[in-house]
Amino acid sequence: MDKGIFINNEWADHGLEKIEVRNPATGEIVGTVPKGGKKETKSAIDAAHDAFPSWSALNAYDRAAYLEKLYDLMVKHEDELAELMTSEMGKPLKESKGEVQYAASFVKWYAEEGKRVYGRTIPPSKDNKRMQVIKQPVGVVGAITPWNFPAAMITRKMAPALAAGCTFVVKPPKETPLTAVRLVELCEEAGFPKGVVNLVSGKSSEIGDELLTNPKVRKITFTGSTEIGKTLMEKASGQVKNLSLELGGHAPIVVLDDADIPYAAKQTVASKFRNGGQTCICGNRVYVQEKVYDEFIKHVVAETEKLKVGNGFEDGTDIGPMINKDAYEKVGKHVENAVNQGAKCVTGGKGHEAENGTYFYEPTVIIDVQPSMLIMNEETFGPVAPIQKVKTDEEAIKYANMTPFGLASYVFSENYSRGMKVVEALDYGIVGWNDGLPSAAQAPFGGMKQSGLGREGGLEGLEAYLETKYISIGMK
Ligand code: NAP
C-alpha cells in the first residue's frame, strides 16, 4: 500500500490512481502516493471534526506532551528525514538537515507556548457586571503547503494548531508528499489520538474545494503562490472562512554606502542562493549605492563563484536542481530579458537541461539592471541576483517598495539612524538588518500587501488558531 492518505490514524490508499514523485536531480521515481480527492478529504474532515471535542478539552500540558514526543522523534530521525527531503525536492543535504531542525523548532516552541494562552478580565463600567475574555481553538484546520520547504511549512502550521487545541487536515504538494508522509508517521508514533492529524495527498483543486466549502472546516491556512492564494480567498468568502495566507515575495536587498561590504556581500549570497533561490524570502533584487557599487559587485561575484551546483547528495553541493521545467524556464526568461535590455551578466547565466528531465541553473549575477526589467518586477524563484545602482537612500526605498509584494526585505548599514529610517520605510512584514537569514520559530513571519494575510511563528502564529470570546456576566 502506498501511504499518502491518513485518516483516523489509519493509512489507506483506497485503490486510487498514483502520483509519481521524482528526484529533480536525477529524474528517478523515488516514491508514489495515492491521488486522493473530494471523498477522502471529506472523510479526513469528518475524522478531525469528531476528534475536536476531546482534543480541545485536553489541558495544554497534556497536548504539549504529544508535541514533545513528536519533537524527540524528529530529532531522532533527522538524517532520514533530510535524505528523503533531498531525494524528492533536490536541496543540498546540509540544507535539508537545517530544514528538519527548523521544522522541529516549531514543534518544540509551540509545545511550550501553548501553555501561555491567556485571556483577560476587563474592569466593568457598572457595579453589577463582570467582564472576561477567553481564548478558544478555532476548530478543524485545513492546511495546504508548498514544495520548497516540505517539512517546515507543515510544522509551522500544525504545531501551533495542535497546541491551541485544533485538529488538523493537511494537503501536501504533489512534488514533495513523501516528507509529509514520514512526518505524519512520526505523529502516529508519537501517539496523537485518532483524527487529530490527518493527511490527504492528491488532486489539489478537489481537495482544496472540499476544505473550503465543508462547513466543518473553520480555518484554512495556505502557503504557496499569490495566484493560488487569491483563488482560495475568493472561494473562502462563501463561508467567510478564517484564512491565513503566506504567499509569494520579491525581496529587495538595500546596500547603503556605510555598510560593511564584504559582510553584506556574504549575507546577500546566503540570502539569495539558499535553496537555489527557491525560497519566498530570498533576496530577489539588490539596490546598491553608487559609492560602493563596484566593490560590492566584486565581493558578490567572488562569493557566488564559490558555489557548486549539483546533486544535493554530493558532498560540497550548494545549489541543487530547479524543481521543474516551468521554474527553469522562468529563470532563463528573466535573465534573457535583462541581458536583452542592456544588463550585463558577470557570472553564470547558463542553464543545463538534461534528457532525463532534470534542470540546473548556474548561480548568476547580473549588473546594471534597470527597474523596468522583468526580474525587478516578478518573483524569479531561482539562483539569479540582479543588481541595480542607486544614488540616495530615498531612491533605494522607492525602488524597494515598488512591487505589490511585501514579505521580506533586507538592509545593510552600519549607521543606526540611517539603517532605522530605511527599516521603518520598507513596506515589508520582515526586515533583515545586516541579517540575510531572519527566520526563527519564535518570530512572526509573514507579509504585507499581496504577500499574504496573518503571521506564522511567534505569538502571532498561535493567535491565528484561536478565537476570542468576550463574556459579559450580570450580577444579581
Ligand atoms: P503553488 O503552486 O501555489 O502551490 C502551493 C500548494 O497549493 C500546493 O500544495 C498545491 O498543490 C496547492 N494548490 C495548487 N492549486 C490549488 C487549488 N486550485 N486549490 C487548492 N490548492 C491548490 O505554490 P508552489 O509552487 O508550491 O510554491 C511556491 C510559491 O510559494 C512561491 O510563490 C513562494 O514565494 C511561495 N511561498 C511562500 C511562503 C511564505 O511563507 N510566504 C513560503 C514558501 C513558499 P499541488 O502541488 O498538488 O498542485
XYZ file of C-alpha atoms and ligand atoms in Angstrom:
524
model
C 0.000 0.000 0.000
C 1.204 3.495 -0.836
C 0.996 5.917 2.050
C -0.355 9.421 1.472
C -3.835 9.239 2.958
C -4.038 9.045 6.764
C -7.488 9.359 8.298
C -8.474 8.489 11.880
C -4.987 7.050 12.474
C -5.280 4.631 9.558
C -3.372 4.563 6.303
C -5.385 3.569 3.254
C -4.784 4.067 -0.468
C -8.387 3.225 -1.433
C -7.074 1.656 -4.681
C -6.648 5.148 -6.099
C -4.532 6.231 -9.047
C -0.954 7.172 -8.052
C 1.123 10.340 -8.175
C 4.758 9.600 -9.048
C 7.325 11.554 -7.083
C 10.627 12.177 -8.899
C 14.059 13.192 -7.748
C 14.574 16.511 -9.588
C 18.352 15.907 -9.673
C 18.165 12.529 -11.447
C 14.654 12.115 -12.788
C 14.298 8.813 -10.895
C 10.980 7.905 -9.331
C 11.547 7.924 -5.565
C 8.034 7.042 -4.463
C 4.332 7.220 -5.166
C 1.335 8.496 -3.220
C -2.380 7.972 -3.801
C -4.301 10.617 -5.704
C -6.965 11.453 -3.165
C -9.853 13.790 -3.897
C -13.155 15.069 -2.515
C -14.271 11.796 -0.902
C -11.043 11.233 1.052
C -10.906 14.900 2.081
C -14.463 14.736 3.379
C -13.612 11.630 5.461
C -10.499 13.349 6.828
C -12.558 16.413 7.793
C -15.160 14.193 9.495
C -12.390 12.470 11.475
C -10.872 15.802 12.524
C -14.309 17.124 13.441
C -15.073 14.077 15.617
C -11.693 14.329 17.330
C -12.015 18.046 18.074
C -14.145 17.931 21.285
C -11.778 15.598 23.153
C -8.533 17.089 21.796
C -9.585 20.648 22.589
C -10.710 19.558 26.070
C -7.246 18.210 26.966
C -5.274 20.634 29.065
C -2.386 22.455 27.378
C 0.222 20.438 29.296
C -1.162 17.132 28.024
C -1.284 18.432 24.439
C 2.291 19.670 24.846
C 3.412 16.190 25.887
C 2.389 14.815 22.460
C 4.233 17.629 20.699
C 7.336 16.993 22.816
C 7.249 13.343 21.721
C 6.963 14.408 18.096
C 9.892 16.781 18.542
C 12.059 13.990 20.003
C 11.168 11.718 17.086
C 12.007 14.406 14.529
C 15.391 14.919 16.161
C 15.985 11.156 16.290
C 15.093 10.780 12.600
C 16.780 13.968 11.392
C 19.168 12.278 8.938
C 16.489 10.056 7.454
C 14.023 12.934 7.036
C 16.742 15.067 5.448
C 17.669 12.353 2.951
C 14.050 11.873 1.992
C 13.665 15.607 1.504
C 16.737 15.867 -0.721
C 15.563 12.896 -2.768
C 12.183 14.467 -3.602
C 12.977 18.195 -3.546
C 16.655 18.317 -4.512
C 18.016 20.781 -1.954
C 21.561 20.032 -0.726
C 21.621 17.564 2.152
C 23.124 20.135 4.544
C 20.158 22.441 3.819
C 17.686 19.576 4.276
C 19.191 18.895 7.717
C 18.859 22.588 8.500
C 15.230 22.471 7.434
C 14.451 19.442 9.616
C 15.923 21.295 12.611
C 13.942 24.412 11.706
C 10.759 22.338 11.268
C 11.302 20.633 14.635
C 11.892 24.007 16.319
C 8.238 24.950 15.671
C 7.065 21.763 17.384
C 9.259 22.424 20.423
C 8.431 26.114 20.685
C 4.654 25.727 20.356
C 4.617 22.812 22.836
C 5.746 25.457 25.335
C 3.810 28.425 24.009
C 0.500 26.525 24.091
C 0.766 26.720 27.888
C 0.589 30.507 27.677
C -2.763 31.086 26.020
C -4.099 33.744 28.350
C -7.455 35.523 28.471
C -8.107 38.698 30.470
C -10.567 40.431 32.738
C -11.829 43.894 31.889
C -12.905 46.464 34.509
C -16.693 46.894 34.086
C -18.348 50.303 33.987
C -21.357 49.019 36.026
C -21.234 47.563 39.590
C -23.442 44.634 38.657
C -21.267 43.320 35.808
C -18.100 41.328 35.361
C -16.309 41.152 32.011
C -13.947 38.444 30.786
C -12.189 37.438 27.588
C -11.244 33.838 26.917
C -9.372 32.241 24.021
C -10.609 29.046 22.388
C -9.323 26.911 19.492
C -10.963 27.770 16.154
C -11.799 24.123 15.336
C -10.869 21.936 12.372
C -7.972 23.399 10.349
C -7.341 22.676 6.665
C -3.703 23.261 5.625
C -2.239 23.426 2.105
C 1.551 23.536 1.793
C 4.213 24.145 -0.919
C 7.172 22.030 -2.128
C 10.082 24.357 -1.361
C 10.103 23.613 2.397
C 8.486 20.171 2.559
C 8.692 19.789 6.371
C 8.827 23.288 7.858
C 5.763 24.593 6.008
C 3.775 21.775 7.632
C 5.058 22.085 11.209
C 4.823 25.901 11.142
C 1.060 25.361 10.808
C 0.499 22.031 12.546
C 2.403 22.736 15.782
C 0.536 25.926 16.766
C -2.793 24.485 15.572
C -2.431 21.363 17.736
C -1.032 23.331 20.695
C -4.077 25.624 20.541
C -6.427 22.612 20.619
C -7.389 22.456 16.932
C -7.424 19.288 14.845
C -5.682 19.171 11.504
C -6.088 18.043 7.883
C -3.085 18.676 5.636
C -2.700 18.504 1.863
C 0.951 18.324 0.799
C 2.172 19.399 -2.671
C 2.445 16.834 -5.472
C 6.221 17.373 -5.782
C 7.115 16.586 -2.135
C 4.441 14.473 -0.414
C 6.918 11.853 0.907
C 8.375 14.087 3.622
C 4.777 14.841 4.687
C 4.015 11.117 4.879
C 7.082 10.500 7.057
C 6.174 13.396 9.345
C 2.672 12.031 9.778
C 4.133 8.568 10.509
C 6.095 10.224 13.298
C 2.856 11.805 14.580
C 1.393 8.293 14.606
C 4.394 7.031 16.573
C 4.093 9.956 18.986
C 0.616 8.608 19.763
C -1.664 11.521 18.818
C -5.278 10.375 19.342
C -7.385 9.286 16.357
C -8.415 12.048 13.976
C -6.165 14.771 15.436
C -3.722 14.726 12.490
C -4.953 13.727 9.019
C -3.215 13.751 5.643
C -4.674 13.728 2.125
C -2.332 13.657 -0.872
C -3.847 14.098 -4.304
C -5.774 16.420 -6.590
C -5.169 19.930 -5.343
C -8.276 21.678 -6.616
C -10.644 18.893 -5.437
C -9.050 18.692 -2.003
C -8.885 22.479 -1.787
C -12.527 22.897 -2.796
C -13.719 20.429 -0.165
C -11.625 22.115 2.540
C -13.018 25.496 1.511
C -16.673 24.533 1.198
C -17.116 21.994 4.004
C -18.632 23.903 6.937
C -16.876 21.617 9.432
C -13.571 23.275 8.483
C -13.254 26.508 10.423
C -9.878 27.691 9.257
C -7.764 27.449 6.101
C -4.046 28.038 6.250
C -2.175 28.183 2.956
C 1.427 28.679 1.899
C 2.126 28.979 -1.802
C 1.866 31.337 -4.744
C -0.056 34.602 -4.683
C -2.040 33.412 -7.701
C -3.443 30.328 -5.917
C -3.813 32.320 -2.700
C -6.171 34.714 -4.480
C -8.271 31.822 -5.798
C -8.572 30.360 -2.310
C -9.507 33.758 -0.889
C -12.360 34.077 -3.352
C -13.643 30.596 -2.547
C -13.270 31.140 1.210
C -15.616 34.108 1.006
C -18.579 31.743 0.534
C -18.455 30.820 4.219
C -16.353 33.758 5.415
C -13.760 31.152 6.359
C -10.986 32.195 8.705
C -7.948 32.413 6.406
C -4.175 32.697 6.793
C -2.142 33.188 3.619
C 1.649 33.010 3.277
C 2.224 33.948 -0.365
C 4.902 34.969 -2.819
C 7.604 37.530 -2.228
C 10.004 39.703 -4.175
C 12.519 40.667 -1.542
C 14.719 43.745 -2.052
C 18.214 43.972 -0.583
C 19.355 47.563 0.034
C 23.083 48.138 0.487
C 23.880 51.618 1.822
C 27.317 53.130 1.324
C 28.188 52.852 5.034
C 27.682 49.056 5.022
C 30.415 46.528 5.810
C 30.698 45.498 2.163
C 32.419 42.069 2.420
C 29.906 41.088 5.116
C 26.922 42.480 3.140
C 28.081 40.538 0.073
C 28.352 37.259 2.027
C 24.897 37.747 3.565
C 23.421 38.672 0.173
C 24.762 35.457 -1.330
C 23.473 33.437 1.653
C 20.008 35.005 1.314
C 19.835 34.875 -2.485
C 21.146 31.379 -3.180
C 19.712 29.386 -0.261
C 17.598 26.545 -1.635
C 18.831 27.531 -5.103
C 16.913 30.791 -4.815
C 13.645 28.874 -4.404
C 12.697 30.496 -1.111
C 9.906 33.017 -0.622
C 12.162 35.321 1.426
C 15.232 35.008 -0.830
C 16.658 38.369 -1.770
C 15.334 38.770 -5.296
C 16.769 42.158 -6.336
C 19.634 44.209 -4.978
C 19.951 48.016 -4.793
C 23.454 49.289 -4.099
C 24.569 52.886 -3.611
C 26.985 54.134 -6.292
C 29.946 54.786 -3.966
C 30.184 51.072 -3.043
C 28.650 49.559 -6.216
C 31.872 48.242 -7.794
C 33.315 46.949 -4.535
C 30.060 45.162 -3.626
C 29.864 43.506 -7.057
C 33.464 42.294 -6.774
C 32.697 40.589 -3.426
C 29.328 39.170 -4.517
C 30.848 37.669 -7.657
C 33.735 36.145 -5.676
C 31.302 34.596 -3.164
C 28.929 33.392 -5.888
C 31.721 31.702 -7.816
C 32.485 29.551 -4.757
C 29.057 27.885 -5.048
C 28.925 24.393 -6.503
C 25.914 23.199 -8.497
C 24.958 19.524 -8.419
C 23.035 16.659 -6.926
C 22.119 17.535 -3.325
C 23.553 14.199 -2.141
C 27.056 15.015 -3.423
C 29.488 16.472 -0.913
C 30.051 20.172 -1.344
C 26.876 20.865 -3.357
C 25.481 24.318 -2.627
C 22.860 24.631 -5.373
C 20.602 21.721 -6.275
C 18.299 21.328 -9.278
C 15.368 23.538 -10.194
C 12.140 21.853 -9.153
C 10.734 21.563 -12.698
C 10.770 22.799 -16.282
C 8.453 25.775 -15.680
C 10.652 27.040 -12.855
C 13.768 26.621 -15.015
C 12.230 28.409 -17.990
C 11.127 31.333 -15.844
C 14.698 31.876 -14.634
C 16.033 31.736 -18.228
C 13.347 34.216 -19.324
C 14.252 36.701 -16.573
C 17.973 36.558 -17.426
C 17.368 36.860 -21.170
C 15.002 39.784 -20.735
C 17.530 41.677 -18.589
C 20.501 40.990 -20.872
C 18.499 41.890 -23.998
C 17.715 45.249 -22.429
C 21.351 46.082 -21.632
C 22.150 44.424 -18.290
C 25.473 42.539 -18.027
C 25.816 39.003 -16.790
C 29.072 38.954 -14.771
C 28.984 35.337 -13.646
C 26.799 32.350 -14.514
C 23.907 32.937 -16.889
C 23.551 29.437 -18.251
C 21.197 26.585 -17.614
C 21.519 22.881 -18.170
C 18.565 20.809 -19.306
C 19.181 17.059 -19.414
C 17.350 14.337 -21.321
C 16.247 12.710 -18.059
C 14.047 15.752 -17.374
C 16.302 17.490 -14.868
C 17.074 21.207 -14.845
C 20.007 23.041 -13.285
C 20.815 26.736 -13.457
C 24.191 28.301 -12.645
C 24.326 30.822 -9.809
C 24.160 34.080 -11.725
C 24.888 37.742 -11.031
C 23.567 40.437 -13.390
C 24.609 44.070 -13.038
C 23.465 47.413 -14.407
C 19.886 46.246 -14.123
C 17.064 48.732 -14.707
C 13.796 48.974 -12.715
C 11.607 48.151 -15.728
C 13.194 44.746 -16.339
C 11.078 41.660 -15.672
C 13.396 40.365 -12.961
C 12.871 43.516 -10.882
C 9.092 43.069 -11.009
C 8.369 39.317 -10.813
C 9.405 36.686 -8.277
C 12.251 34.762 -10.010
C 12.407 31.778 -7.625
C 15.829 30.793 -8.913
C 19.570 31.426 -8.492
C 19.911 34.877 -10.064
C 20.991 38.091 -8.296
C 20.187 41.262 -10.290
C 21.967 44.398 -9.061
C 20.846 47.972 -9.688
C 22.830 51.112 -8.874
C 21.028 53.766 -6.788
C 22.034 57.228 -5.601
C 20.208 58.224 -2.402
C 18.584 56.355 0.492
C 15.216 57.700 -0.699
C 15.726 56.294 -4.180
C 16.635 52.877 -2.719
C 13.454 52.906 -0.600
C 11.305 53.950 -3.583
C 12.549 51.037 -5.713
C 12.453 48.568 -2.834
C 8.756 49.367 -2.249
C 7.716 49.429 -5.908
C 6.166 45.920 -6.037
C 2.779 44.631 -4.919
C 4.630 42.139 -2.673
C 5.642 42.780 0.918
C 7.108 39.655 2.502
C 10.810 40.061 3.341
C 13.365 42.810 2.767
C 16.966 43.443 3.768
C 19.116 46.456 4.503
C 22.841 46.662 5.106
C 24.072 49.680 7.017
C 26.438 50.247 9.926
C 24.740 53.536 10.810
C 21.879 53.244 13.308
C 19.966 56.357 12.234
C 20.156 55.709 8.501
C 19.504 51.993 8.875
C 16.500 52.549 11.155
C 14.948 55.097 8.764
C 15.160 52.592 5.921
C 13.780 49.773 8.117
C 10.791 51.933 9.058
C 10.123 52.946 5.447
C 10.161 49.429 3.992
C 6.650 48.077 3.301
C 7.525 44.534 4.317
C 6.455 42.139 7.075
C 10.068 41.096 7.714
C 13.231 43.207 7.603
C 16.674 41.665 7.974
C 19.011 44.475 9.031
C 22.551 43.211 8.494
C 20.937 39.762 8.554
C 20.306 37.638 5.466
C 18.615 34.765 7.315
C 15.919 36.176 9.639
C 13.537 33.171 10.070
C 13.020 31.723 13.579
C 10.195 29.776 15.253
C 9.718 32.427 17.936
C 9.372 35.351 15.491
C 6.339 36.412 13.402
C 6.799 35.509 9.728
C 4.501 36.856 7.042
C 3.846 39.522 4.505
C 2.107 42.802 3.761
C 0.240 43.660 0.542
C -0.092 40.701 -1.860
C 2.315 38.551 0.162
C -0.461 37.416 2.425
C -2.668 37.699 5.476
C -1.626 36.926 9.041
C 1.622 35.672 10.510
C 3.157 32.289 11.320
C 5.673 31.736 14.096
C 5.873 33.583 17.393
C 2.889 34.631 19.492
C 1.039 35.698 16.337
C 1.344 32.176 14.920
C -0.596 30.746 17.863
C -3.160 33.546 17.875
C -4.028 32.525 14.304
C -5.620 29.309 15.649
C -7.579 30.954 18.480
C -10.957 32.625 18.645
C -11.591 35.461 21.084
C -14.730 35.094 23.200
C -15.966 38.007 25.305
C -18.162 37.049 28.270
C -20.326 39.667 29.969
C -21.594 38.442 33.356
C -24.605 40.080 35.012
C -24.642 40.003 38.856
C -27.930 39.867 40.773
P 1.519 26.805 -5.514
O 1.576 26.371 -6.921
O 0.642 27.932 -5.154
O 1.136 25.503 -4.681
C 1.055 25.533 -3.271
C 0.091 24.462 -2.799
O -1.216 24.769 -3.297
C 0.412 23.057 -3.298
O 0.101 22.132 -2.289
C -0.538 22.899 -4.473
O -0.880 21.558 -4.725
C -1.763 23.629 -3.946
N -2.711 24.052 -4.965
C -2.478 24.356 -6.258
N -3.634 24.695 -6.860
C -4.616 24.609 -5.921
C -6.026 24.846 -5.923
N -6.660 25.252 -7.010
N -6.707 24.651 -4.776
C -6.072 24.246 -3.666
N -4.739 24.000 -3.597
C -4.023 24.210 -4.714
O 2.963 27.217 -4.969
P 4.309 26.402 -5.044
O 4.838 26.482 -6.430
O 4.144 25.055 -4.417
O 5.227 27.246 -4.050
C 5.968 28.334 -4.447
C 5.294 29.635 -4.022
O 5.072 29.599 -2.613
C 6.164 30.839 -4.261
O 5.397 31.891 -4.774
C 6.680 31.184 -2.858
O 7.051 32.533 -2.700
C 5.526 30.789 -2.007
N 5.951 30.517 -0.629
C 5.572 31.411 0.334
C 5.990 31.207 1.645
C 5.590 32.175 2.731
O 5.772 31.841 3.895
N 5.041 33.335 2.413
C 6.755 30.086 1.969
C 7.114 29.197 0.959
C 6.686 29.433 -0.348
P -0.242 20.686 -5.902
O 1.228 20.951 -5.865
O -0.566 19.298 -5.519
O -0.903 21.142 -7.154
